[in-house]
Every structure is written in C-alpha cells, then in structure tokens.
Amino acid sequence: MAAELKSDVQEAELLLEGYECIHSKSEVFYDKYERKNDLQGQTHYCPGCGHGVAHKLIAEAIEELGLQDKTIFVSPVGCSVFAYYYFDTGNVQVAHGRAPAGATGVKRTCPDKIVISYQGDGDLAAIGTAEIIHAANRGEKITVFFVNNAIYGMTGGQMAPTTLVGQKSTTSPWGRRPGNEGFPLHMAELIATLEAPVYVERVALSDNKNIMKARRAVRKALEIQRDGVGFSFVEILSPCPTIWAKDPVVARKWVAETMVPAFPLNVFRDKKVEPVAANAPPICPVEEVLEITAKEGSASATKHAHHFKEFSIKVAGFGGQGVILLGQLLTEMGMREGLEVSWLPSYGPEMRSGSAHCHVCLSKERIGSPLISHPDVLIAMNEISLRKFAPQVAAGGLILYNQERLPADFVLPQARVICIPASEMADKLGSTKATNIVLMGALLEETEYLFADTAVNVLRDKVKKVEMMDTNRKALTAGREFIDNYVRVGALSQPDGFAY
Ligand SMILES: Cc1ncc(C[n+]2csc(CCOP(=O)(O)OP(=O)(O)O)c2C)c(N)n1
Ligand code: SF4
C-alpha cells in the first residue's frame, strides 16, 4: 500500500537502488513533456523519427558544453515546430523558412548567446532558401541544424527540394523526374561554395556508427559558435518512417542505402579562423538611433497638447504625385510631436502613374494595426481615389479633394468635402511637385491636429531637394491660407465649390 503512494521519481529511484545510472535523459530537456491527456510525457514525433535522435544529440552537446543557460533555440515550421516543448532553453518559434533570419536578429542583439536554427528540408531548402543562403553568406555566427528527410513530413508527404530522383511523393506520384521537377538540392555543397561559412558537414542517422559521427558534428558546430568563430551548418540525413511508409528499421536502412549515395557524407568546410570578438550593437534610445533627438520640432523640443486621441489619414492618388512622401512627412511630424505613429504604404509595381495610397495613424496610445479601414481624413489627389476611397471615410470625417469642384455625378458621403485646386496652386508657385504640400497645409489648418512649425522643420530635414524648400514653404502657407480665406470665410457649397 505504501509503495503505491510513491511518486514516479521515487519508484524509479527504488528500481535503481544498487545500480549506477550511466545514461539518462539530458538535463537540457524538460523533465516532463506537457501534452494533452494520455499523450502526457510523450514526444509528438512518430516512432523511429530522426527528429527525436537529432534533438537528443543537440541536447547532449549543449549539456556537455555547459551552454544550456546561454542557448536560444529557434524552431521552424514543420514536424519540429514543437521543439520548444522539449528544450529547456530560450525558445523562439518563427514563420516557415525564416529561422535563419530570426536567429540572425537574436544573435545580433545578444551576441553572447548560442543561437540555434533548427530546420527541416521543406523549411530550409524550399520556402526559406533565401534566408539560409544569405545568413550563411553573411557569416552569421549561428549554428544551423538541417534535418533532411527528403520529404515534407508535417503536411503529409509533398515533394521537397531534397526528394530523390525517382522518389514518389504526393506531388510527384510517378517519382521525381529531373526533366519535370528538377534535381535534388544539395544544400551542404551549395553552402560550402560560399566564402563565409566556417564549418559545413553532412551526417546521417542511419546506424550507430554514423549517429556517433553526427554527435561529434553537432558538438563541433556548437563549439564553433561558442568560440565566436562563425557560421556552422550540419545537414542531418534523417528517417521519416511515417511518410515513407516504412517501418523504423527499414527507414534507417533506407537512409544508409538510398539517401547516403545521393547525399554523400562529408566535411565540406572546416576553416581555421581566429575568433573575432562579438560586436554588440550599442544600446541606445530609438530617438537617438533615428537621429531625431533634440532636433527642432522633436518630441523633446516641442511639447504640443493634442486635442485628439487617435487620428487616421489616408492619402491616395497616382504614383509620382507625392502620395507616399506626404504620408511619411505626416508620420514624421507626429513622431516629432511625441505621438505614436504608423505609416503603411501601398502601391503597384508601376510606381509612376499607377495608383498609390498610404495609411497614416497618429495616436496618443500604442497603435494596434497600421491598417485603416475608416480614415478620419481622406486626401484624394485624383478623381479615381476620391471615388474609390470616399465611401470608406468615417462618418463626420473630412475629405480634401485636389480639384476646384467635385465631379457632377459624385454622391456625397457622410463626410465634409473641401475641394482645393492644389495642383494649380502649386504650379503657380513654381512646381506641381508641391501639390502634396499645399494639401498638407490645408490639412494642418483645417484640423489643427499637427503644427505648422513642426511641418517646416520636417520639410527642411526630410525633403532632399534643397531648391524645393522655398516652394514647399510657400505651398504650405498657400494651403493654410486657402482654408482661412476661401473655406472659413464664405465657403461655397458643392458641387461647384467647397462643400460642407
Ligand atoms: C507560409 C507557410 N507555407 C506553408 C505552410 C505549410 N507547411 C507546414 S509544415 C510544411 C512542410 C515542412 O516540411 P519540412 O520542412 O521538410 O519539415 P518536416 O515536417 O519534414 O520535419 C509546410 C509546407 C506553412 N505552415 N506556412
Ligand atoms: S511525419 Fe516523419 S518527420 Fe514528421 S514526426 Fe513523423 S516520422 Fe518524423
């Protein structure tokens, strides 16, 4: 009866009494894998899956090298997406294929950490090809473990870039044909053509001898990172019994007999490089990084009381009309006035004369999303934008339309419309390029939400063409005066003028 009350650990200790424990689960793994119901304590991997073995080798190497507290494991999308269930280290889970990019960010901000990018072959060699090549080419001081099982495991067996010639998959049901699906990608060889990587090896989880070699490779790759030497990459040929529809023993044999001849095991790169001291980025406030500290019109220099909580603007027109720039200027102004800001541009591939718009949000509180469905203000720089976006403007909002009058058939939405011939006005001032600045002046004057002195400072700092400054200054004033002289005093009513 007393024995029944003992915990699992006590039971295990009793069983081991008188024995020396020479092998146990690595300390780097959690004691217990938290799973649902009767899966509690089990891993989610299929029996015979190579991921389990690869995890074990990595965990043991981390433990032996005493790196557990320094390690940050970046798990991919794929069967190993849940690596963070098992590794009692720092963990980050990233989007499909992006592990080397995520790992780059982590390593660059925390250069003293050991950052591991763990990826499958669909993840690394298909959707994430660009990320791995560029991380390797930059020589990021991370370690990549690339588990190549020649198939997409998690999604049920589609062809991967590593699928062998003749191998059947759900998307190559007749077997991979080079003439149709191309040849398998040899990632270790490809990465070894780059100059920066320090260590590149391919190993196989095919039999005990090769698993021991894999163990050494995993450890070496981590030592290279620990010593600050450079980029290390280990490709691990690995069985996927479930998708290959083979029992675990046969699957291992398949790795040895079929995968290894196609993906030869080798040390492709083992450069002797002197460690370089970690180059940590300086930690400083965002304002300083963006060089906006103490500039005239900055949040610290100018304290404005804003009489709104959140204010959203959509600027729309043709590419080339300064739509995107106007959005950026307003965003910069908001930032300098100490507001939370977001700016989201949208334009087609044609850039000039294609349609373009951007969303600007200015807020006293943190902004949830930069996407604006119902802007408070629409600045429509052409008729297409007016027709397209006017219905979206929030009830009681404002539309600034770059024309003398509204189109005759235009059905007025539940918003005030001010027609302002900004292009003509800018032209008279010397350049139609200042159309957006005329509209900016009108916006500032009409809403009084942002301040003209901030606008002048921002224009001076941000508009690259110095010779435009004089025109821009005049354009800003012209836009403001238009509101004061023509709209506030004796406004006409639409459709032939300025509508309220
Ligand atoms: C952006 C995106 N595209 C596609 C998917 C679907 N998806 C999930 S896992 C996976 C394949 C993973 O295969 P692999 O990297 O070989 O890993 P394995 O499961 O074999 O370990 C795909 C295509 C996704 N989750 N996200
Ligand atoms: S499907 Fe393949 S890769 Fe995924 S867990 Fe099962 S055996 Fe492993």
Coordinates of C-alpha atoms and ligand atoms in Angstrom, one line a residue:
M1 CA 0.0 0.0 0.0
A2 CA 2.8 2.4 1.0
A3 CA 4.6 1.7 -2.3
E4 CA 1.5 2.7 -4.3
L5 CA 1.7 6.2 -2.8
K6 CA 5.3 6.7 -4.1
S7 CA 5.8 9.2 -6.9
D8 CA 7.2 8.1 -10.3
V9 CA 10.6 9.5 -9.4
Q10 CA 10.7 7.6 -6.1
E11 CA 9.7 4.5 -7.9
A12 CA 12.5 5.0 -10.4
E13 CA 14.9 5.6 -7.6
L14 CA 13.9 2.4 -5.9
L15 CA 14.3 0.4 -9.0
L16 CA 17.8 1.9 -9.5
E17 CA 18.9 1.2 -5.9
G18 CA 22.1 -0.7 -6.1
Y19 CA 22.7 0.3 -9.7
E20 CA 24.8 3.1 -11.2
C21 CA 22.9 5.2 -13.6
I22 CA 25.2 5.8 -16.6
H23 CA 22.6 7.1 -19.0
S24 CA 19.6 9.3 -18.6
K25 CA 17.6 12.0 -20.3
S26 CA 19.7 15.1 -20.9
E27 CA 19.2 17.9 -18.4
V28 CA 18.6 20.2 -21.3
F29 CA 15.2 18.5 -21.9
Y30 CA 12.3 19.4 -19.7
D31 CA 11.6 16.8 -17.1
K32 CA 8.1 16.2 -18.4
Y33 CA 6.7 17.0 -21.8
E34 CA 3.4 18.7 -21.2
R35 CA 0.9 17.2 -23.6
K36 CA -2.8 16.6 -23.5
N37 CA -4.5 13.7 -21.7
D38 CA -2.9 10.3 -22.3
L39 CA -0.2 11.8 -24.5
Q40 CA 1.3 13.4 -21.4
G41 CA 5.0 12.9 -21.2
Q42 CA 5.4 11.5 -24.7
T43 CA 7.0 13.4 -27.6
H44 CA 4.8 14.2 -30.6
Y45 CA 7.2 12.5 -33.0
C46 CA 6.4 9.2 -34.8
P47 CA 8.2 6.1 -33.6
G48 CA 11.6 5.9 -35.4
C49 CA 11.6 9.6 -36.5
G50 CA 15.0 11.1 -36.9
H51 CA 14.0 14.4 -35.2
G52 CA 14.0 12.7 -31.8
V53 CA 17.6 11.4 -32.3
A54 CA 18.7 14.8 -33.6
H55 CA 17.1 16.5 -30.6
K56 CA 18.9 14.1 -28.3
L57 CA 22.3 14.8 -29.9
I58 CA 21.8 18.5 -29.7
A59 CA 20.6 18.5 -26.1
E60 CA 23.5 16.3 -25.0
A61 CA 26.0 18.6 -26.7
I62 CA 24.5 21.7 -25.1
E63 CA 24.7 20.0 -21.7
E64 CA 28.3 18.7 -22.2
L65 CA 29.4 22.2 -23.3
G66 CA 27.6 23.8 -20.3
L67 CA 25.6 26.1 -22.7
Q68 CA 22.1 25.5 -21.5
D69 CA 21.6 28.9 -19.9
K70 CA 23.0 30.7 -22.9
T71 CA 21.2 28.8 -25.7
I72 CA 18.3 30.2 -27.7
F73 CA 16.6 27.6 -29.9
V74 CA 14.8 28.8 -33.0
S75 CA 12.3 26.2 -34.1
P76 CA 10.9 26.2 -37.6
V77 CA 7.5 25.3 -39.1
G78 CA 7.4 21.5 -39.9
C79 CA 7.3 18.4 -37.7
S80 CA 9.8 20.0 -35.3
V81 CA 7.6 23.1 -34.8
F82 CA 7.1 22.0 -31.2
A83 CA 10.8 21.7 -30.3
Y84 CA 10.1 24.2 -27.5
Y85 CA 8.1 21.5 -25.8
Y86 CA 11.3 19.7 -25.2
F87 CA 14.3 22.1 -25.0
D88 CA 14.6 23.8 -21.6
T89 CA 16.5 26.7 -23.2
G90 CA 15.4 30.0 -24.6
N91 CA 12.9 29.4 -27.4
V92 CA 11.7 31.3 -30.4
Q93 CA 9.3 29.9 -32.9
V94 CA 9.3 31.6 -36.3
A95 CA 7.4 31.6 -39.6
H96 CA 8.1 28.9 -42.2
G97 CA 11.6 29.2 -43.6
R98 CA 12.5 32.3 -41.6
A99 CA 14.6 30.6 -38.8
P100 CA 18.0 31.9 -40.1
A101 CA 16.5 35.5 -40.2
G102 CA 15.1 35.1 -36.7
A103 CA 18.3 33.6 -35.5
T104 CA 20.3 36.5 -37.1
G105 CA 18.2 39.0 -35.2
V106 CA 18.6 37.2 -31.9
K107 CA 22.3 36.7 -32.3
R108 CA 23.0 40.2 -33.4
T109 CA 21.1 41.6 -30.4
C110 CA 22.5 39.0 -28.0
P111 CA 25.9 38.1 -29.4
D112 CA 27.0 36.2 -26.2
K113 CA 24.1 33.7 -26.6
I114 CA 24.3 30.4 -28.5
V115 CA 21.6 30.6 -31.2
I116 CA 20.4 27.5 -33.0
S117 CA 18.4 27.5 -36.2
Y118 CA 16.8 24.0 -36.4
Q119 CA 15.1 23.4 -39.8
G120 CA 13.5 20.7 -42.0
D121 CA 14.2 20.4 -45.7
G122 CA 10.9 21.9 -46.9
D123 CA 11.5 24.8 -44.4
L124 CA 15.2 25.4 -45.2
A125 CA 15.6 24.4 -48.9
A126 CA 12.2 25.5 -50.3
I127 CA 10.3 28.3 -48.6
G128 CA 13.4 29.5 -46.7
T129 CA 16.1 29.2 -49.5
A130 CA 16.8 33.0 -49.5
E131 CA 17.1 33.2 -45.7
I132 CA 19.6 30.4 -45.3
I133 CA 21.8 31.4 -48.2
H134 CA 22.0 35.0 -47.1
A135 CA 22.6 34.1 -43.4
A136 CA 25.4 31.7 -44.5
N137 CA 26.8 34.3 -46.9
R138 CA 26.9 37.0 -44.2
G139 CA 28.7 34.5 -42.0
E140 CA 26.2 35.0 -39.1
K141 CA 27.6 33.4 -36.0
I142 CA 24.8 31.0 -35.6
T143 CA 24.5 27.2 -35.9
V144 CA 22.1 25.6 -38.3
F145 CA 20.9 22.0 -37.9
F146 CA 19.2 21.0 -41.1
V147 CA 17.2 17.8 -40.9
N148 CA 16.9 16.4 -44.4
N149 CA 14.3 13.6 -44.6
A150 CA 13.8 14.1 -48.4
I151 CA 10.1 15.0 -47.9
Y152 CA 7.6 17.4 -46.4
G153 CA 6.8 15.4 -43.2
M154 CA 4.3 17.6 -41.4
T155 CA 2.0 18.3 -44.3
G156 CA 1.7 14.7 -45.4
G157 CA 4.5 14.0 -47.9
Q158 CA 4.7 16.6 -50.7
M159 CA 7.9 16.7 -52.7
A160 CA 10.7 18.6 -51.1
P161 CA 13.7 20.1 -53.0
T162 CA 15.6 17.2 -51.5
T163 CA 13.3 14.5 -52.7
L164 CA 15.4 11.9 -54.6
V165 CA 15.2 11.3 -58.3
G166 CA 12.6 8.6 -58.7
Q167 CA 11.2 9.0 -55.2
K168 CA 7.4 9.1 -55.0
S169 CA 5.6 11.8 -53.1
T170 CA 2.0 13.1 -53.1
T171 CA 3.1 15.8 -55.6
S172 CA 5.4 13.6 -57.6
P173 CA 3.2 10.4 -57.7
W174 CA 5.2 8.9 -60.6
G175 CA 8.5 9.5 -58.8
R176 CA 10.6 12.7 -59.1
R177 CA 11.7 13.3 -62.7
P178 CA 14.5 15.7 -63.2
G179 CA 13.0 16.9 -66.5
N180 CA 9.8 17.9 -64.8
E181 CA 10.7 18.6 -61.1
G182 CA 14.4 19.3 -61.3
F183 CA 17.2 17.6 -59.4
P184 CA 17.5 17.4 -55.7
L185 CA 19.2 20.3 -54.0
H186 CA 22.4 19.5 -52.2
M187 CA 22.3 22.2 -49.5
A188 CA 25.6 21.4 -47.7
E189 CA 27.5 21.5 -51.0
L190 CA 25.7 24.7 -52.0
I191 CA 26.5 26.5 -48.7
A192 CA 30.1 25.3 -48.9
T193 CA 30.5 27.3 -52.2
L194 CA 30.1 30.5 -50.2
E195 CA 33.1 32.2 -48.6
A196 CA 31.9 32.9 -45.1
P197 CA 30.8 29.6 -43.6
V198 CA 33.3 28.1 -41.2
Y199 CA 32.1 24.6 -40.8
V200 CA 29.8 22.6 -43.1
E201 CA 29.2 18.8 -42.7
R202 CA 26.7 16.3 -43.7
V203 CA 26.0 13.3 -41.4
A204 CA 23.3 10.6 -41.3
L205 CA 21.2 9.0 -38.7
S206 CA 21.4 5.6 -40.4
D207 CA 23.3 3.4 -37.9
N208 CA 25.1 3.7 -34.6
K209 CA 28.5 4.5 -36.2
N210 CA 27.0 7.3 -38.2
I211 CA 25.0 8.6 -35.3
M212 CA 28.2 8.8 -33.3
K213 CA 29.7 10.9 -36.2
A214 CA 26.6 13.1 -36.1
R215 CA 27.1 13.5 -32.4
R216 CA 30.6 14.8 -32.9
A217 CA 29.5 17.1 -35.8
V218 CA 26.7 18.6 -33.6
R219 CA 29.1 19.3 -30.8
K220 CA 31.7 20.8 -33.1
A221 CA 29.2 23.1 -34.7
L222 CA 28.2 24.4 -31.3
E223 CA 31.8 24.8 -30.2
I224 CA 32.5 26.9 -33.2
Q225 CA 29.7 29.2 -32.2
R226 CA 30.8 29.2 -28.5
D227 CA 34.2 30.3 -29.6
G228 CA 32.8 33.1 -31.7
V229 CA 34.3 31.8 -34.9
G230 CA 31.5 32.0 -37.5
F231 CA 28.6 30.2 -39.3
S232 CA 28.3 26.4 -38.8
F233 CA 25.9 24.1 -40.6
V234 CA 25.2 20.5 -40.1
E235 CA 22.9 18.6 -42.5
I236 CA 21.5 15.5 -40.9
L237 CA 20.0 12.8 -43.2
S238 CA 17.1 11.6 -41.2
P239 CA 14.4 8.9 -41.4
C240 CA 10.7 9.7 -41.7
P241 CA 9.2 6.3 -41.4
T242 CA 5.6 7.5 -41.4
I243 CA 5.6 9.4 -44.7
W244 CA 8.0 7.0 -46.3
A245 CA 5.6 4.2 -45.3
K246 CA 8.4 2.1 -43.9
D247 CA 8.9 0.6 -40.5
P248 CA 11.5 2.3 -38.4
V249 CA 14.2 -0.3 -39.0
V250 CA 13.7 -0.3 -42.8
A251 CA 13.6 3.5 -42.8
R252 CA 17.0 3.7 -41.2
K253 CA 18.3 1.2 -43.7
W254 CA 16.8 3.4 -46.5
V255 CA 18.8 6.4 -45.2
A256 CA 22.0 4.3 -45.4
E257 CA 21.4 2.6 -48.7
T258 CA 19.4 5.2 -50.7
M259 CA 19.9 8.6 -49.2
V260 CA 23.6 8.5 -48.4
P261 CA 24.6 7.6 -52.0
A262 CA 22.6 10.5 -53.3
F263 CA 23.8 12.9 -50.5
P264 CA 27.4 11.8 -49.7
L265 CA 28.6 12.2 -46.1
N266 CA 31.4 14.6 -45.9
V267 CA 33.0 17.6 -44.2
F268 CA 32.6 20.2 -46.9
R269 CA 34.2 23.0 -45.0
D270 CA 36.3 23.2 -41.8
K271 CA 38.1 26.5 -41.9
K272 CA 40.6 27.5 -39.4
V273 CA 39.5 31.0 -38.4
E274 CA 40.6 33.2 -35.5
P275 CA 37.7 34.1 -33.3
V276 CA 36.6 37.7 -33.6
A277 CA 35.2 39.5 -30.6
A278 CA 31.4 39.8 -30.6
N279 CA 30.4 43.1 -32.0
A280 CA 27.3 44.0 -29.9
P281 CA 25.2 46.9 -31.2
P282 CA 25.2 49.9 -29.0
I283 CA 22.1 50.1 -26.8
C284 CA 20.6 53.5 -27.1
P285 CA 17.1 55.1 -27.3
V286 CA 15.2 54.9 -30.5
E287 CA 15.2 58.7 -30.9
E288 CA 19.0 58.6 -30.9
V289 CA 19.2 55.8 -33.4
L290 CA 16.8 57.7 -35.7
E291 CA 18.8 60.9 -35.1
I292 CA 15.8 62.9 -34.1
T293 CA 16.8 63.7 -30.5
A294 CA 16.7 67.3 -29.7
K295 CA 16.2 68.3 -33.3
E296 CA 14.0 71.3 -33.7
G297 CA 10.4 70.2 -33.6
S298 CA 11.2 66.9 -31.9
A299 CA 9.1 65.5 -29.1
S300 CA 11.7 66.7 -26.5
A301 CA 12.0 70.1 -28.1
T302 CA 8.3 70.7 -28.8
K303 CA 5.6 69.9 -26.4
H304 CA 2.2 70.2 -28.1
A305 CA -1.1 69.5 -26.5
H306 CA -3.1 67.4 -29.0
H307 CA -6.8 67.6 -28.8
F308 CA -7.4 64.1 -30.2
K309 CA -6.8 60.6 -29.0
E310 CA -6.3 59.0 -32.4
F311 CA -6.3 60.4 -35.9
S312 CA -6.1 58.5 -39.1
I313 CA -5.4 59.7 -42.6
K314 CA -5.5 58.1 -46.0
V315 CA -3.5 59.8 -48.7
A316 CA -4.4 58.5 -52.2
G317 CA -3.5 59.4 -55.8
F318 CA -1.2 58.5 -58.7
G319 CA 2.4 57.3 -58.2
G320 CA 4.6 60.4 -58.7
Q321 CA 2.1 62.8 -57.0
G322 CA 4.0 62.6 -53.7
V323 CA 1.3 60.4 -52.0
I324 CA 3.8 58.2 -50.2
L325 CA 6.0 61.2 -49.3
L326 CA 3.1 63.1 -47.8
G327 CA 2.3 60.1 -45.6
Q328 CA 5.9 59.9 -44.5
L329 CA 6.0 63.6 -43.7
L330 CA 2.9 63.5 -41.6
T331 CA 4.2 60.4 -39.8
E332 CA 7.5 62.1 -39.1
M333 CA 5.6 65.2 -37.8
G334 CA 3.5 63.0 -35.5
M335 CA 6.7 61.3 -34.2
R336 CA 8.4 64.6 -33.5
E337 CA 5.3 65.8 -31.6
G338 CA 5.6 62.8 -29.3
L339 CA 2.8 60.7 -30.7
E340 CA 2.7 57.0 -31.5
V341 CA 2.7 56.7 -35.3
S342 CA 2.3 54.2 -38.1
W343 CA 2.6 54.5 -41.9
L344 CA 1.6 51.8 -44.3
P345 CA 2.2 52.4 -48.0
S346 CA 0.5 50.5 -50.8
Y347 CA 1.4 50.9 -54.5
G348 CA 1.7 48.8 -57.6
P349 CA 4.8 47.7 -59.4
E350 CA 4.5 50.5 -61.9
M351 CA 5.5 53.2 -59.3
R352 CA 4.9 56.2 -61.6
S353 CA 1.3 56.9 -62.7
G354 CA 0.0 53.7 -61.1
S355 CA -2.4 54.2 -58.2
A356 CA -0.8 54.6 -54.8
H357 CA -2.0 55.2 -51.3
C358 CA -0.8 55.1 -47.8
H359 CA -2.3 54.9 -44.3
V360 CA -1.1 57.2 -41.5
C361 CA -2.2 56.8 -38.0
L362 CA -1.3 59.3 -35.2
S363 CA -2.2 58.3 -31.7
K364 CA -1.6 59.2 -28.1
E365 CA -1.7 55.4 -27.3
R366 CA 0.0 52.4 -28.9
I367 CA -1.4 51.6 -32.3
G368 CA -2.8 48.1 -32.7
S369 CA -2.7 47.9 -36.5
P370 CA -1.4 50.3 -39.2
L371 CA -4.2 49.3 -41.5
I372 CA -7.0 51.9 -41.5
S373 CA -10.5 50.8 -42.7
H374 CA -12.3 54.1 -42.0
P375 CA -9.9 57.1 -42.0
D376 CA -10.8 60.3 -40.3
V377 CA -9.4 62.2 -43.3
L378 CA -9.0 61.3 -46.9
I379 CA -6.6 63.3 -49.0
A380 CA -7.7 62.4 -52.6
M381 CA -5.2 63.6 -55.1
N382 CA -7.2 62.5 -58.1
E383 CA -10.7 61.5 -59.1
I384 CA -10.2 57.8 -59.0
S385 CA -9.0 57.9 -55.4
L386 CA -11.9 60.1 -54.5
R387 CA -14.5 57.7 -56.0
K388 CA -12.7 54.7 -54.6
F389 CA -12.0 55.8 -51.0
A390 CA -14.6 58.4 -50.2
P391 CA -17.2 55.8 -49.1
Q392 CA -14.7 54.5 -46.5
V393 CA -14.2 57.8 -44.7
A394 CA -15.6 57.7 -41.1
A395 CA -18.9 59.5 -40.7
G396 CA -18.3 63.1 -39.9
G397 CA -14.8 62.8 -41.3
L398 CA -13.1 65.1 -43.8
I399 CA -12.2 64.7 -47.5
L400 CA -9.6 67.1 -49.1
Y401 CA -10.0 66.8 -52.9
N402 CA -7.4 68.1 -55.2
Q403 CA -9.7 69.8 -57.7
E404 CA -11.7 73.0 -57.9
R405 CA -15.0 71.2 -57.7
L406 CA -16.4 67.7 -57.2
P407 CA -17.4 65.6 -60.3
A408 CA -21.1 66.4 -61.2
D409 CA -22.3 62.8 -60.6
F410 CA -20.4 62.4 -57.3
V411 CA -22.7 61.2 -54.5
L412 CA -21.5 63.0 -51.3
P413 CA -20.7 60.6 -48.5
Q414 CA -21.3 61.3 -44.8
A415 CA -18.2 63.5 -44.6
R416 CA -17.3 67.1 -45.2
V417 CA -15.5 67.7 -48.5
I418 CA -13.2 70.6 -49.2
C419 CA -12.2 71.0 -52.9
I420 CA -8.9 72.7 -53.3
P421 CA -7.1 73.2 -56.6
A422 CA -3.8 72.2 -55.1
S423 CA -2.1 71.2 -58.3
E424 CA -2.9 74.6 -60.0
M425 CA -1.8 76.4 -56.9
A426 CA 1.5 74.5 -56.7
D427 CA 2.1 75.1 -60.4
K428 CA 1.7 78.9 -59.9
L429 CA 4.2 78.7 -57.0
G430 CA 6.8 77.1 -59.3
S431 CA 6.3 73.3 -59.3
T432 CA 3.3 70.9 -59.4
K433 CA 5.6 68.7 -57.2
A434 CA 4.5 70.8 -54.3
T435 CA 0.8 69.8 -54.7
N436 CA 1.1 67.4 -51.7
I437 CA 2.5 70.2 -49.6
V438 CA -0.4 72.5 -50.5
L439 CA -2.7 69.8 -49.3
M440 CA -0.6 69.3 -46.2
G441 CA -1.0 73.0 -45.4
A442 CA -4.8 72.7 -45.8
L443 CA -5.0 69.7 -43.6
L444 CA -3.0 71.3 -40.8
E445 CA -5.1 74.5 -40.9
E446 CA -8.4 72.7 -41.2
T447 CA -7.9 70.1 -38.4
E448 CA -5.3 71.9 -36.2
Y449 CA -4.1 68.5 -35.3
L450 CA -0.5 68.9 -36.1
F451 CA 1.6 72.1 -36.1
A452 CA 2.9 74.2 -38.9
D453 CA 6.3 74.8 -37.2
T454 CA 6.8 71.0 -37.0
A455 CA 5.9 70.8 -40.7
V456 CA 8.6 73.4 -41.7
N457 CA 11.2 71.5 -39.6
V458 CA 10.3 68.2 -41.1
L459 CA 10.3 69.6 -44.6
R460 CA 13.7 71.1 -44.1
D461 CA 15.2 67.8 -42.8
K462 CA 13.4 65.3 -45.0
V463 CA 13.0 66.8 -48.5
K464 CA 16.2 66.0 -50.3
K465 CA 16.0 68.7 -53.0
V466 CA 17.2 71.9 -51.2
E467 CA 16.0 74.1 -54.1
M468 CA 12.4 72.9 -53.4
M469 CA 12.4 74.2 -49.8
D470 CA 11.3 77.7 -50.8
T471 CA 8.5 76.4 -53.0
N472 CA 7.5 73.9 -50.2
R473 CA 7.4 76.7 -47.6
K474 CA 5.1 78.8 -49.9
A475 CA 3.0 75.8 -50.8
L476 CA 2.4 75.1 -47.1
T477 CA 1.4 78.7 -46.5
A478 CA -0.8 78.7 -49.6
G479 CA -2.7 75.6 -48.4
R480 CA -3.2 77.1 -45.0
E481 CA -4.3 80.5 -46.4
F482 CA -6.7 78.7 -48.8
I483 CA -8.6 77.3 -45.8
D484 CA -8.6 80.6 -43.9
N485 CA -9.5 82.8 -46.9
Y486 CA -11.8 80.7 -49.0
V487 CA -13.2 78.0 -46.8
R488 CA -13.6 79.5 -43.4
V489 CA -14.8 82.8 -44.9
G490 CA -17.7 82.5 -47.2
A491 CA -17.3 78.9 -48.4
L492 CA -19.2 77.9 -51.5
S493 CA -21.2 74.8 -51.4
Q494 CA -20.6 71.8 -53.5
P495 CA -20.8 70.5 -56.3
D496 CA -19.3 73.7 -57.7
G497 CA -17.1 74.6 -54.9
F498 CA -16.2 73.8 -51.3
A499 CA -18.7 71.7 -49.7
Y500 CA -19.8 71.3 -46.1
Ligands
LIG1 C1 4.0 30.1 -45.1 C2 3.6 28.6 -45.0 N1 3.5 27.9 -46.1 C3 3.2 26.6 -46.0 C4 2.9 26.0 -44.8 C5 2.6 24.6 -44.6 N2 3.6 23.7 -44.1 C6 3.7 23.4 -42.8 S1 5.0 22.4 -42.5 C7 5.4 22.3 -44.1 C8 6.5 21.4 -44.6 C9 7.5 21.1 -43.6 O1 8.4 20.2 -44.2 P1 9.9 20.1 -43.7 O2 10.5 21.4 -43.6 O3 10.6 19.2 -44.6 O4 9.8 19.5 -42.2 P2 9.4 18.1 -41.7 O5 7.9 18.2 -41.4 O6 9.6 17.1 -42.8 O7 10.2 17.9 -40.5 C10 4.6 23.1 -44.9 C11 4.7 23.2 -46.3 C12 3.0 26.9 -43.6 N3 2.8 26.4 -42.4 N4 3.3 28.2 -43.8
SF4_2 S1 6.0 12.6 -40.2 FE1 8.1 12.0 -40.5 S2 9.3 13.7 -39.8 FE2 7.2 14.0 -39.1 S3 7.2 13.2 -37.0 FE3 6.6 11.6 -38.3 S4 8.4 10.5 -38.9 FE4 9.0 12.4 -38.0

